[in-house]
Tab-separated table of C-alpha atoms and ligand atoms in Angstrom:
chain	number	residue	atom	x	y	z
A	1	MET	CA	-17.729	2.193	-7.564
A	2	PRO	CA	-18.600	2.288	-4.232
A	3	ILE	CA	-17.252	-0.241	-1.382
A	4	THR	CA	-20.306	-2.349	-0.211
A	5	SER	CA	-20.069	-3.832	2.916
A	6	SER	CA	-21.996	-7.306	1.521
A	7	THR	CA	-19.911	-10.694	3.258
A	8	HIS	CA	-18.851	-11.458	-0.496
A	9	PRO	CA	-16.206	-9.111	-1.353
A	10	PRO	CA	-17.351	-6.045	-3.718
A	11	GLN	CA	-17.225	-6.043	-7.741
A	12	SER	CA	-14.483	-4.061	-8.058
A	13	MET	CA	-11.637	-6.336	-5.079
A	14	LEU	CA	-12.587	-9.748	-7.200
A	15	PRO	CA	-15.138	-9.268	-10.127
A	16	HIS	CA	-17.045	-12.669	-10.110
A	17	GLY	CA	-20.433	-14.119	-11.174
A	18	LEU	CA	-22.778	-12.996	-14.433
A	19	ALA	CA	-22.604	-9.175	-11.720
A	20	GLY	CA	-18.968	-9.421	-12.109
A	21	ARG	CA	-19.257	-9.744	-16.397
A	22	LEU	CA	-21.383	-6.771	-16.705
A	23	PHE	CA	-18.615	-5.136	-13.629
A	24	GLY	CA	-16.185	-5.045	-16.539
A	25	ARG	CA	-16.956	-3.900	-19.326
A	26	LEU	CA	-18.423	-0.628	-16.979
A	27	MET	CA	-14.995	-0.964	-15.480
A	28	GLU	CA	-13.563	-0.344	-19.276
A	29	GLN	CA	-15.628	1.773	-20.118
A	30	PHE	CA	-14.749	4.019	-16.938
A	31	ASN	CA	-10.784	3.927	-17.228
A	32	ARG	CA	-10.371	4.357	-21.381
A	33	GLY	CA	-9.075	7.684	-20.073
A	34	ALA	CA	-6.559	5.876	-17.923
A	35	TYR	CA	-5.819	3.087	-20.226
A	36	ALA	CA	-4.815	6.621	-22.996
A	37	ARG	CA	-2.655	7.673	-20.272
A	38	ALA	CA	-1.129	4.041	-19.617
A	39	VAL	CA	-0.415	3.593	-23.344
A	40	SER	CA	1.606	6.672	-24.145
A	41	LEU	CA	3.725	7.056	-20.762
A	42	ILE	CA	4.614	3.342	-21.197
A	43	ASP	CA	7.256	2.712	-23.974
A	44	LEU	CA	8.425	-0.400	-24.878
A	45	PRO	CA	10.651	-1.611	-27.334
A	46	THR	CA	8.848	-3.695	-30.416
A	47	GLU	CA	9.800	-6.740	-28.639
A	48	GLY	CA	9.310	-5.350	-25.148
A	49	SER	CA	7.961	-7.376	-21.811
A	50	VAL	CA	5.774	-6.265	-20.333
A	51	LEU	CA	3.762	-7.174	-16.199
A	52	GLU	CA	0.551	-5.411	-15.735
A	53	LEU	CA	-1.233	-6.400	-11.765
A	54	GLY	CA	-5.125	-6.620	-11.805
A	55	PHE	CA	-5.250	-6.423	-15.146
A	56	GLY	CA	-8.992	-6.769	-15.622
A	57	THR	CA	-10.976	-7.727	-18.731
A	58	GLY	CA	-7.297	-7.244	-20.385
A	59	ARG	CA	-8.080	-4.091	-22.363
A	60	LEU	CA	-4.271	-2.610	-21.449
A	61	LEU	CA	-2.660	-4.981	-22.105
A	62	GLU	CA	-4.572	-5.626	-25.437
A	63	MET	CA	-3.819	-1.826	-26.181
A	64	LEU	CA	0.003	-2.080	-25.923
A	65	ALA	CA	0.222	-5.745	-27.545
A	66	VAL	CA	-1.789	-3.302	-30.371
A	67	LYS	CA	1.276	-1.075	-30.612
A	68	SER	CA	4.467	-3.269	-29.307
A	69	THR	CA	3.434	-6.498	-32.089
A	70	ASP	CA	6.557	-8.511	-31.165
A	71	GLY	CA	6.109	-8.376	-27.089
A	72	PHE	CA	5.417	-10.870	-24.772
A	73	PHE	CA	1.971	-9.320	-22.288
A	74	ALA	CA	2.576	-10.655	-18.085
A	75	GLY	CA	-0.204	-9.879	-15.869
A	76	ILE	CA	-1.713	-11.539	-12.678
A	77	ASP	CA	-5.246	-11.265	-11.400
A	78	ALA	CA	-6.838	-12.319	-7.969
A	79	SER	CA	-9.817	-13.281	-10.069
A	80	PRO	CA	-10.651	-16.223	-11.967
A	81	LEU	CA	-13.567	-14.573	-13.950
A	82	MET	CA	-10.534	-11.701	-15.670
A	83	VAL	CA	-8.016	-14.631	-15.990
A	84	ALA	CA	-10.799	-16.268	-18.080
A	85	THR	CA	-11.607	-12.753	-19.980
A	86	ALA	CA	-8.375	-11.313	-20.576
A	87	ARG	CA	-7.213	-14.874	-21.040
A	88	ARG	CA	-9.589	-15.257	-24.498
A	89	ARG	CA	-9.177	-11.367	-25.230
A	90	LEU	CA	-5.563	-12.022	-25.979
A	91	ASP	CA	-6.191	-14.888	-28.021
A	92	ARG	CA	-7.787	-13.549	-30.335
A	93	ARG	CA	-4.853	-11.326	-31.353
A	94	HIS	CA	-3.083	-14.237	-30.801
A	95	VAL	CA	-0.791	-12.187	-28.094
A	96	ALA	CA	2.735	-14.022	-26.620
A	97	ARG	CA	0.618	-14.043	-22.747
A	98	ASP	CA	1.254	-15.482	-19.638
A	99	LEU	CA	-1.643	-14.337	-17.518
A	100	ARG	CA	-1.748	-16.296	-14.210
A	101	GLN	CA	-4.580	-16.297	-11.518
A	102	GLY	CA	-2.665	-15.068	-7.750
A	103	ASN	CA	-1.939	-11.495	-6.178
A	104	ALA	CA	0.349	-8.622	-7.199
A	105	GLU	CA	2.704	-9.733	-3.735
A	106	TYR	CA	3.578	-12.828	-4.846
A	107	LEU	CA	4.770	-12.452	-8.581
A	108	PRO	CA	6.147	-16.221	-10.566
A	109	TRP	CA	8.168	-14.536	-12.712
A	110	PRO	CA	12.020	-14.032	-12.399
A	111	GLU	CA	13.761	-11.261	-11.193
A	112	ASP	CA	14.641	-8.509	-14.647
A	113	SER	CA	11.745	-10.351	-16.203
A	114	PHE	CA	10.074	-6.867	-17.236
A	115	ASP	CA	10.155	-3.333	-19.309
A	116	ALA	CA	7.369	-2.436	-17.946
A	117	VAL	CA	5.344	-3.124	-15.266
A	118	ALA	CA	1.760	-1.259	-14.682
A	119	ALA	CA	-0.530	-1.296	-12.256
A	120	LEU	CA	-3.932	0.285	-12.786
A	121	HIS	CA	-6.955	1.273	-10.321
A	122	CYS	CA	-5.430	-1.947	-8.132
A	123	PHE	CA	-3.236	-0.472	-6.082
A	124	GLN	CA	-6.166	0.436	-3.075
A	125	PHE	CA	-6.509	-4.170	-2.719
A	126	TRP	CA	-3.405	-4.751	-2.095
A	127	ALA	CA	-3.106	-6.049	1.956
A	128	ASP	CA	0.665	-5.647	1.763
A	129	PRO	CA	2.062	-3.131	-0.725
A	130	VAL	CA	5.336	-3.001	0.417
A	131	SER	CA	5.879	-6.817	-0.326
A	132	ALA	CA	4.096	-6.033	-3.797
A	133	LEU	CA	6.654	-3.264	-3.988
A	134	CYS	CA	9.308	-4.956	-3.472
A	135	GLU	CA	8.954	-7.772	-5.965
A	136	VAL	CA	7.515	-5.198	-8.984
A	137	GLN	CA	11.221	-3.818	-7.926
A	138	ARG	CA	12.472	-7.511	-8.022
A	139	VAL	CA	10.857	-8.336	-11.744
A	140	LEU	CA	11.948	-4.950	-13.424
A	141	ARG	CA	14.989	-4.972	-16.141
A	142	PRO	CA	16.528	-1.985	-15.090
A	143	GLY	CA	16.195	0.735	-16.654
A	144	GLY	CA	12.510	-0.484	-16.417
A	145	THR	CA	9.543	1.517	-15.935
A	146	PHE	CA	6.340	1.026	-13.158
A	147	LEU	CA	3.291	2.678	-13.837
A	148	LEU	CA	1.213	3.142	-10.971
A	149	ILE	CA	-2.391	4.560	-11.302
A	150	LEU	CA	-4.080	5.313	-8.384
A	151	ARG	CA	-7.660	5.342	-7.791
A	152	ARG	CA	-9.865	8.026	-5.995
A	153	HIS	CA	-12.128	6.978	-2.874
A	154	GLY	CA	-14.192	9.216	-0.553
A	155	ALA	CA	-13.169	8.526	2.864
A	156	ARG	CA	-15.998	6.384	3.383
A	157	ASP	CA	-14.175	3.798	1.512
A	158	ALA	CA	-11.474	3.880	2.412
A	159	GLU	CA	-11.484	2.651	5.434
A	160	ARG	CA	-12.909	-0.768	4.401
A	161	LEU	CA	-9.876	-1.157	1.915
A	162	PRO	CA	-7.156	-4.020	2.799
A	163	ASN	CA	-4.348	-1.582	2.088
A	164	PRO	CA	-3.901	-0.277	4.893
A	165	TRP	CA	-2.133	3.352	2.886
A	166	SER	CA	-4.709	3.907	1.086
A	167	ARG	CA	-7.363	4.378	4.004
A	168	THR	CA	-5.234	7.429	4.876
A	169	PRO	CA	-5.875	11.243	3.586
A	170	HIS	CA	-1.471	10.434	2.448
A	171	GLU	CA	-1.919	7.701	0.017
A	172	ILE	CA	0.969	10.099	-2.091
A	173	GLU	CA	2.929	11.291	-0.604
A	174	ASP	CA	3.813	7.602	0.921
A	175	VAL	CA	3.637	5.203	-1.487
A	176	PHE	CA	5.977	7.946	-3.718
A	177	SER	CA	8.227	7.952	-0.045
A	178	LEU	CA	8.521	4.513	-0.441
A	179	LEU	CA	9.349	4.376	-4.046
A	180	LYS	CA	12.356	6.748	-3.990
A	181	LYS	CA	12.949	4.629	-0.547
A	182	ALA	CA	13.236	0.595	-2.768
A	183	GLY	CA	15.380	2.309	-4.944
A	184	PHE	CA	13.174	4.297	-7.512
A	185	GLU	CA	13.215	7.376	-9.331
A	186	ALA	CA	9.374	8.900	-9.155
A	187	ARG	CA	7.982	11.355	-10.369
A	188	ARG	CA	4.474	12.391	-10.909
A	189	GLU	CA	2.321	12.862	-14.029
A	190	LEU	CA	-0.710	14.927	-14.539
A	191	PRO	CA	-4.050	13.251	-13.177
A	192	ASP	CA	-5.959	11.256	-16.119
A	193	ALA	CA	-9.880	12.918	-16.912
A	194	ARG	CA	-11.299	10.914	-13.339
A	195	ASN	CA	-8.122	12.533	-11.792
A	196	SER	CA	-6.193	9.072	-10.386
A	197	PRO	CA	-3.412	10.629	-9.877
A	198	ILE	CA	-0.359	9.233	-11.305
A	199	ILE	CA	2.684	7.973	-10.835
A	200	VAL	CA	6.091	6.494	-12.771
A	201	ALA	CA	8.413	5.582	-11.243
A	202	LYS	CA	11.873	3.736	-12.410
A	203	VAL	CA	14.722	1.839	-11.475
B	1	SAM	C1	-11.139	-1.975	-9.728
B	1	SAM	S1	-10.276	-3.271	-11.456
B	1	SAM	C2	-9.615	-2.669	-12.131
B	1	SAM	C3	-8.499	-3.863	-13.567
B	1	SAM	C4	-7.701	-2.961	-14.580
B	1	SAM	N1	-6.617	-2.813	-13.853
B	1	SAM	C5	-8.747	-1.387	-14.749
B	1	SAM	O1	-7.740	-0.357	-14.885
B	1	SAM	O2	-9.340	-2.100	-15.979
B	1	SAM	C6	-9.306	-4.769	-9.749
B	1	SAM	C7	-8.501	-5.342	-10.368
B	1	SAM	O3	-7.958	-5.743	-9.538
B	1	SAM	C8	-7.758	-7.561	-8.650
B	1	SAM	N2	-6.841	-7.486	-7.966
B	1	SAM	C9	-7.401	-7.211	-6.405
B	1	SAM	N3	-6.819	-7.459	-6.086
B	1	SAM	C10	-5.248	-8.350	-6.410
B	1	SAM	C11	-4.200	-8.582	-5.617
B	1	SAM	N4	-4.496	-8.712	-4.120
B	1	SAM	N5	-3.652	-8.614	-6.795
B	1	SAM	C12	-3.691	-8.622	-8.538
B	1	SAM	N6	-5.015	-8.672	-8.390
B	1	SAM	C13	-5.526	-8.124	-7.381
B	1	SAM	C14	-9.576	-7.769	-9.147
B	1	SAM	O4	-9.706	-8.876	-9.431
B	1	SAM	C15	-9.934	-6.519	-9.874
B	1	SAM	O5	-9.074	-7.340	-11.919
């Protein structure tokens, strides 16, 4: 899924319109391995609360809701189409949810709200990653988990990414040291089947 040079945001950054629906379906197929890894790495109590940044079609939240039947599932995504898609999906399962349209850089929830925060393949779209990481730390409860799955991208695609850290060849190292500076205890997990780097951080 390459980043295009069109004046519209690429589908991967902001799924929209009819093509966005199709993109959502393809993305779900493409990311199956990443969702499975995420579910195995997020240890949620049955009544746990989780926040996903850039949740797309909501497939990961749905998988987590199957595991934590009395849990609470929140999320923020920039795309109105993805918000509507994910809301429908969770409502079919009667999941307690709070899915909003917005940006990862500003999280409209009080501090210490969540047991876990997840972000899959969307870090590269955050124009202000420092603010987003501070927000993650603010809304996570002490002992909570932040799961970050990065997306491998080629050098040409990287040039056009909004996140300045994702435009460099040392993205993972930079994320890692900032997490540590921000007080997270971070470790790397083996990458998923698509070679997406995985970072698990605890506060
Ligand atoms: C490549 S998709 C990944 C979706 C989902 N995490 C998955 O793995 O299936 C990236 C998602 O991030 C959302 N997004 C882009 N920029 C964002 C931002 N600044 N804050 C929150 N969501 C954002 C897009 O709307 C899109 O749904």
